Amino acid sequence: NSFTGSIPSTITQLTQIMALLVSDNSLTGSIPSLSGGASILLYDNNSFTGAVPSALCSLSNLRDLYFANNPLTCYEDCLSSVRTLESGSIKMCSEIPQYPTVSPTSAPSVPTVIPSASPSAPSVEPTVIPSAPSMPPTLHPTPVPTTARPSQAPIDSIVAGKWTEDDTVGLAVGITFACLIGCICVGGVFVLFYVHGKKGSSGGQQPPTGEQPPTGEQQPLMSTDVYG
């Protein structure tokens, strides 16, 4: 079913009810206090609130009582003797600690003191701090790049008379190389003169006119003896 609302209070006047089955609905309010010979009461899976009424303990024929899954606070201890009791997570009222209700006492009134207006503070004139005079910007001269001159350390050392070991070795190598070149040139000239003189002495000699060459030797044929 899908009943909503609360169970009418006039149901308590029905004394001949044997069973009341209202499970799985959306009923609200409190569980009614039935009387008579009811034996089966099913209120589970609804939205009943408050405590399970203690009047149900007077139902002598009550055997099955279901009220689980409801936002109920508690149920009386006498209902625990029912043969089938389905309470779910709802506890007995005796298991819930009872705290004394303390009525709040009125606190003594505290007089409200409104402070008087404070005297006006003397006005303070603002102090004017003169700003520092602005300084002219500092001009930094731009360096002019200079052209690097070639090093004259060897010449300066010679002029200043600072002769080093490296200078001595360089001079000796230069003189040796110059002497070697000179010797090669002189030797070449001497060889040329020697070869030229050798050719002149061997090719320029002619036998005298009217003389015959020695016997056994054949006079060479000269180009001047051949006539056309």
Tab-separated table of C-alpha atoms in Angstrom:
chain	number	residue	atom	x	y	z
A	1	ASN	CA	0.000	0.000	0.000
A	2	SER	CA	0.964	3.663	-0.096
A	3	PHE	CA	-0.927	5.170	2.828
A	4	THR	CA	0.167	8.561	4.065
A	5	GLY	CA	-0.743	10.753	7.008
A	6	SER	CA	-1.455	9.511	10.538
A	7	ILE	CA	-3.740	6.843	11.963
A	8	PRO	CA	-6.957	8.445	13.295
A	9	SER	CA	-7.192	8.603	17.084
A	10	THR	CA	-10.724	7.121	16.963
A	11	ILE	CA	-9.189	3.739	16.228
A	12	THR	CA	-8.624	3.346	19.948
A	13	GLN	CA	-12.389	3.001	20.395
A	14	LEU	CA	-12.441	-0.211	18.373
A	15	THR	CA	-12.092	-2.926	21.006
A	16	GLN	CA	-12.722	-5.865	18.713
A	17	ILE	CA	-9.628	-5.419	16.523
A	18	MET	CA	-7.690	-8.652	16.249
A	19	ALA	CA	-4.882	-7.496	13.915
A	20	LEU	CA	-3.644	-4.182	12.453
A	21	LEU	CA	-1.315	-4.554	9.481
A	22	VAL	CA	-0.014	-1.195	8.184
A	23	SER	CA	3.578	-2.137	7.210
A	24	ASP	CA	5.442	-0.617	4.258
A	25	ASN	CA	3.606	2.704	4.032
A	26	SER	CA	4.423	6.337	4.660
A	27	LEU	CA	2.389	6.819	7.841
A	28	THR	CA	3.459	9.477	10.313
A	29	GLY	CA	2.538	10.546	13.826
A	30	SER	CA	2.509	8.275	16.854
A	31	ILE	CA	1.550	4.622	17.213
A	32	PRO	CA	-2.032	4.399	18.551
A	33	SER	CA	-2.731	2.903	22.015
A	34	LEU	CA	-5.061	0.023	21.192
A	35	SER	CA	-7.056	-1.953	23.706
A	36	GLY	CA	-9.019	-5.181	23.505
A	37	GLY	CA	-7.925	-8.504	22.139
A	38	ALA	CA	-5.478	-7.481	19.352
A	39	SER	CA	-2.853	-10.147	18.782
A	40	ILE	CA	-0.909	-8.960	15.680
A	41	LEU	CA	0.302	-5.369	15.246
A	42	LEU	CA	2.602	-4.568	12.301
A	43	TYR	CA	3.860	-0.958	12.161
A	44	ASP	CA	7.293	-1.501	10.569
A	45	ASN	CA	8.724	0.430	7.570
A	46	ASN	CA	6.869	3.695	8.186
A	47	SER	CA	7.668	7.103	9.629
A	48	PHE	CA	6.149	6.871	13.115
A	49	THR	CA	7.760	9.078	15.771
A	50	GLY	CA	7.864	9.240	19.566
A	51	ALA	CA	7.890	6.223	21.887
A	52	VAL	CA	5.943	2.999	21.532
A	53	PRO	CA	2.930	3.452	23.851
A	54	SER	CA	3.072	1.539	27.132
A	55	ALA	CA	-0.672	0.734	26.810
A	56	LEU	CA	0.305	-2.080	24.463
A	57	CYS	CA	1.626	-3.976	27.485
A	58	SER	CA	-2.021	-4.499	28.616
A	59	LEU	CA	-2.865	-6.517	25.496
A	60	SER	CA	-2.879	-10.026	26.882
A	61	ASN	CA	-3.318	-11.681	23.491
A	62	LEU	CA	-0.482	-9.770	21.791
A	63	ARG	CA	1.895	-12.211	20.094
A	64	ASP	CA	3.503	-10.384	17.155
A	65	LEU	CA	4.665	-6.771	17.365
A	66	TYR	CA	6.708	-5.179	14.525
A	67	PHE	CA	7.783	-1.540	14.614
A	68	ALA	CA	11.328	-1.650	13.105
A	69	ASN	CA	12.545	0.916	10.566
A	70	ASN	CA	10.783	3.857	12.155
A	71	PRO	CA	12.306	6.968	13.756
A	72	LEU	CA	10.983	5.940	17.188
A	73	THR	CA	12.827	6.805	20.383
A	74	CYS	CA	12.277	3.646	22.516
A	75	TYR	CA	9.793	1.031	23.721
A	76	GLU	CA	8.784	-0.117	27.207
A	77	ASP	CA	10.486	-3.059	28.859
A	78	CYS	CA	7.190	-4.953	29.283
A	79	LEU	CA	6.948	-5.422	25.518
A	80	SER	CA	10.056	-7.594	25.514
A	81	SER	CA	7.923	-10.550	26.651
A	82	VAL	CA	6.023	-10.591	23.371
A	83	ARG	CA	6.627	-13.825	21.474
A	84	THR	CA	7.739	-12.135	18.233
A	85	LEU	CA	9.171	-8.673	18.672
A	86	GLU	CA	10.801	-6.862	15.728
A	87	SER	CA	12.317	-3.629	17.007
A	88	GLY	CA	15.335	-3.218	14.709
A	89	SER	CA	17.774	-0.663	16.112
A	90	ILE	CA	15.240	0.828	18.538
A	91	LYS	CA	16.284	0.330	22.172
A	92	MET	CA	14.267	-0.116	25.353
A	93	CYS	CA	13.581	3.053	27.261
A	94	SER	CA	15.452	1.711	30.282
A	95	GLU	CA	18.645	1.474	28.172
A	96	ILE	CA	18.600	5.152	27.344
A	97	PRO	CA	20.229	7.261	30.089
A	98	GLN	CA	17.939	9.856	31.582
A	99	TYR	CA	19.421	13.264	32.279
A	100	PRO	CA	17.726	15.634	34.733
A	101	THR	CA	16.131	18.632	33.139
A	102	VAL	CA	17.742	21.797	34.389
A	103	SER	CA	15.640	24.898	34.019
A	104	PRO	CA	17.715	27.867	33.035
A	105	THR	CA	17.998	30.486	35.783
A	106	SER	CA	17.816	34.094	34.958
A	107	ALA	CA	21.219	35.676	34.993
A	108	PRO	CA	21.660	38.829	37.035
A	109	SER	CA	21.286	41.896	35.018
A	110	VAL	CA	24.479	43.718	34.335
A	111	PRO	CA	24.221	47.471	34.125
A	112	THR	CA	25.167	48.797	30.800
A	113	VAL	CA	27.706	51.559	31.027
A	114	ILE	CA	27.856	53.846	28.056
A	115	PRO	CA	31.187	55.650	28.010
A	116	SER	CA	31.053	59.327	27.523
A	117	ALA	CA	32.481	60.856	24.458
A	118	SER	CA	36.224	61.148	24.703
A	119	PRO	CA	37.666	64.635	24.554
A	120	SER	CA	38.791	65.639	21.180
A	121	ALA	CA	42.449	65.106	20.613
A	122	PRO	CA	44.510	68.139	19.628
A	123	SER	CA	44.917	68.487	15.954
A	124	VAL	CA	48.350	67.634	14.651
A	125	GLU	CA	49.681	69.678	11.811
A	126	PRO	CA	51.258	67.594	9.092
A	127	THR	CA	55.012	67.836	8.843
A	128	VAL	CA	56.206	68.653	5.372
A	129	ILE	CA	59.570	67.107	4.552
A	130	PRO	CA	61.255	68.896	1.654
A	131	SER	CA	62.280	66.622	-1.107
A	132	ALA	CA	65.945	66.302	-1.930
A	133	PRO	CA	67.100	68.333	-4.944
A	134	SER	CA	67.464	66.309	-8.036
A	135	MET	CA	71.065	65.683	-8.999
A	136	PRO	CA	72.132	65.915	-12.640
A	137	PRO	CA	72.940	62.617	-14.188
A	138	THR	CA	76.565	61.586	-14.089
A	139	LEU	CA	78.056	61.279	-17.556
A	140	HIS	CA	80.621	58.542	-17.986
A	141	PRO	CA	82.964	58.988	-20.953
A	142	THR	CA	82.820	56.222	-23.478
A	143	PRO	CA	86.238	54.574	-23.850
A	144	VAL	CA	87.666	54.860	-27.376
A	145	PRO	CA	88.934	51.530	-28.663
A	146	THR	CA	92.615	51.585	-29.528
A	147	THR	CA	94.184	49.599	-32.321
A	148	ALA	CA	96.630	47.042	-31.035
A	149	ARG	CA	100.139	47.599	-32.391
A	150	PRO	CA	102.310	44.641	-33.320
A	151	SER	CA	104.755	43.591	-30.720
A	152	GLN	CA	108.300	44.931	-31.227
A	153	ALA	CA	109.812	43.005	-28.375
A	154	PRO	CA	112.617	41.387	-30.439
A	155	ILE	CA	113.635	44.705	-32.043
A	156	ASP	CA	113.439	46.556	-28.782
A	157	SER	CA	115.535	43.905	-27.079
A	158	ILE	CA	118.242	44.194	-29.744
A	159	VAL	CA	118.251	47.989	-29.669
A	160	ALA	CA	118.363	48.031	-25.896
A	161	GLY	CA	121.216	45.510	-25.885
A	162	LYS	CA	119.215	42.731	-24.312
A	163	TRP	CA	120.531	39.796	-26.301
A	164	THR	CA	118.895	36.511	-25.390
A	165	GLU	CA	119.752	32.894	-26.038
A	166	ASP	CA	116.956	32.579	-28.595
A	167	ASP	CA	118.411	35.490	-30.550
A	168	THR	CA	121.829	33.771	-30.619
A	169	VAL	CA	120.358	30.519	-31.921
A	170	GLY	CA	118.371	32.344	-34.603
A	171	LEU	CA	121.425	34.273	-35.762
A	172	ALA	CA	123.569	31.124	-35.944
A	173	VAL	CA	120.947	29.295	-37.995
A	174	GLY	CA	120.669	32.259	-40.387
A	175	ILE	CA	124.420	32.482	-40.911
A	176	THR	CA	124.697	28.723	-41.463
A	177	PHE	CA	121.872	28.775	-44.010
A	178	ALA	CA	123.478	31.732	-45.847
A	179	CYS	CA	126.887	30.007	-45.966
A	180	LEU	CA	125.283	26.845	-47.308
A	181	ILE	CA	123.532	28.746	-50.080
A	182	GLY	CA	126.817	30.560	-50.931
A	183	CYS	CA	128.772	27.305	-51.104
A	184	ILE	CA	126.166	25.749	-53.406
A	185	CYS	CA	126.301	28.764	-55.714
A	186	VAL	CA	130.134	28.850	-55.859
A	187	GLY	CA	130.332	25.101	-56.496
A	188	GLY	CA	127.825	25.371	-59.313
A	189	VAL	CA	129.798	28.146	-61.005
A	190	PHE	CA	133.035	26.156	-60.675
A	191	VAL	CA	131.459	23.094	-62.281
A	192	LEU	CA	130.135	25.155	-65.201
A	193	PHE	CA	133.558	26.654	-65.885
A	194	TYR	CA	135.251	23.256	-65.655
A	195	VAL	CA	132.882	21.607	-68.127
A	196	HIS	CA	133.131	24.483	-70.566
A	197	GLY	CA	136.962	24.440	-70.479
A	198	LYS	CA	137.023	20.673	-70.980
A	199	LYS	CA	134.957	20.900	-74.113
A	200	GLY	CA	137.131	23.695	-75.581
A	201	SER	CA	140.434	21.851	-75.109
A	202	SER	CA	139.222	18.589	-76.656
A	203	GLY	CA	137.301	19.838	-79.721
A	204	GLY	CA	139.507	22.795	-80.877
A	205	GLN	CA	142.846	20.957	-81.672
A	206	GLN	CA	143.571	20.198	-85.516
A	207	PRO	CA	146.606	18.275	-86.858
A	208	PRO	CA	149.153	20.378	-88.914
A	209	THR	CA	148.826	20.556	-92.726
A	210	GLY	CA	150.802	17.934	-94.694
A	211	GLU	CA	151.265	15.726	-91.680
A	212	GLN	CA	149.836	12.283	-91.848
A	213	PRO	CA	148.428	10.672	-88.872
A	214	PRO	CA	150.461	7.917	-87.371
A	215	THR	CA	150.419	4.477	-89.003
A	216	GLY	CA	147.626	2.330	-87.809
A	217	GLU	CA	145.519	5.315	-87.075
A	218	GLN	CA	142.851	6.387	-89.481
A	219	GLN	CA	142.497	10.082	-90.077
A	220	PRO	CA	139.077	11.174	-89.072
A	221	LEU	CA	136.814	12.359	-91.849
A	222	MET	CA	136.338	16.062	-91.524
A	223	SER	CA	133.464	17.934	-92.973
A	224	THR	CA	135.926	20.486	-94.527
A	225	ASP	CA	137.581	17.825	-96.824
A	226	VAL	CA	134.313	16.976	-98.515
A	227	TYR	CA	133.651	19.061	-101.569
A	228	GLY	CA	130.752	19.000	-103.802
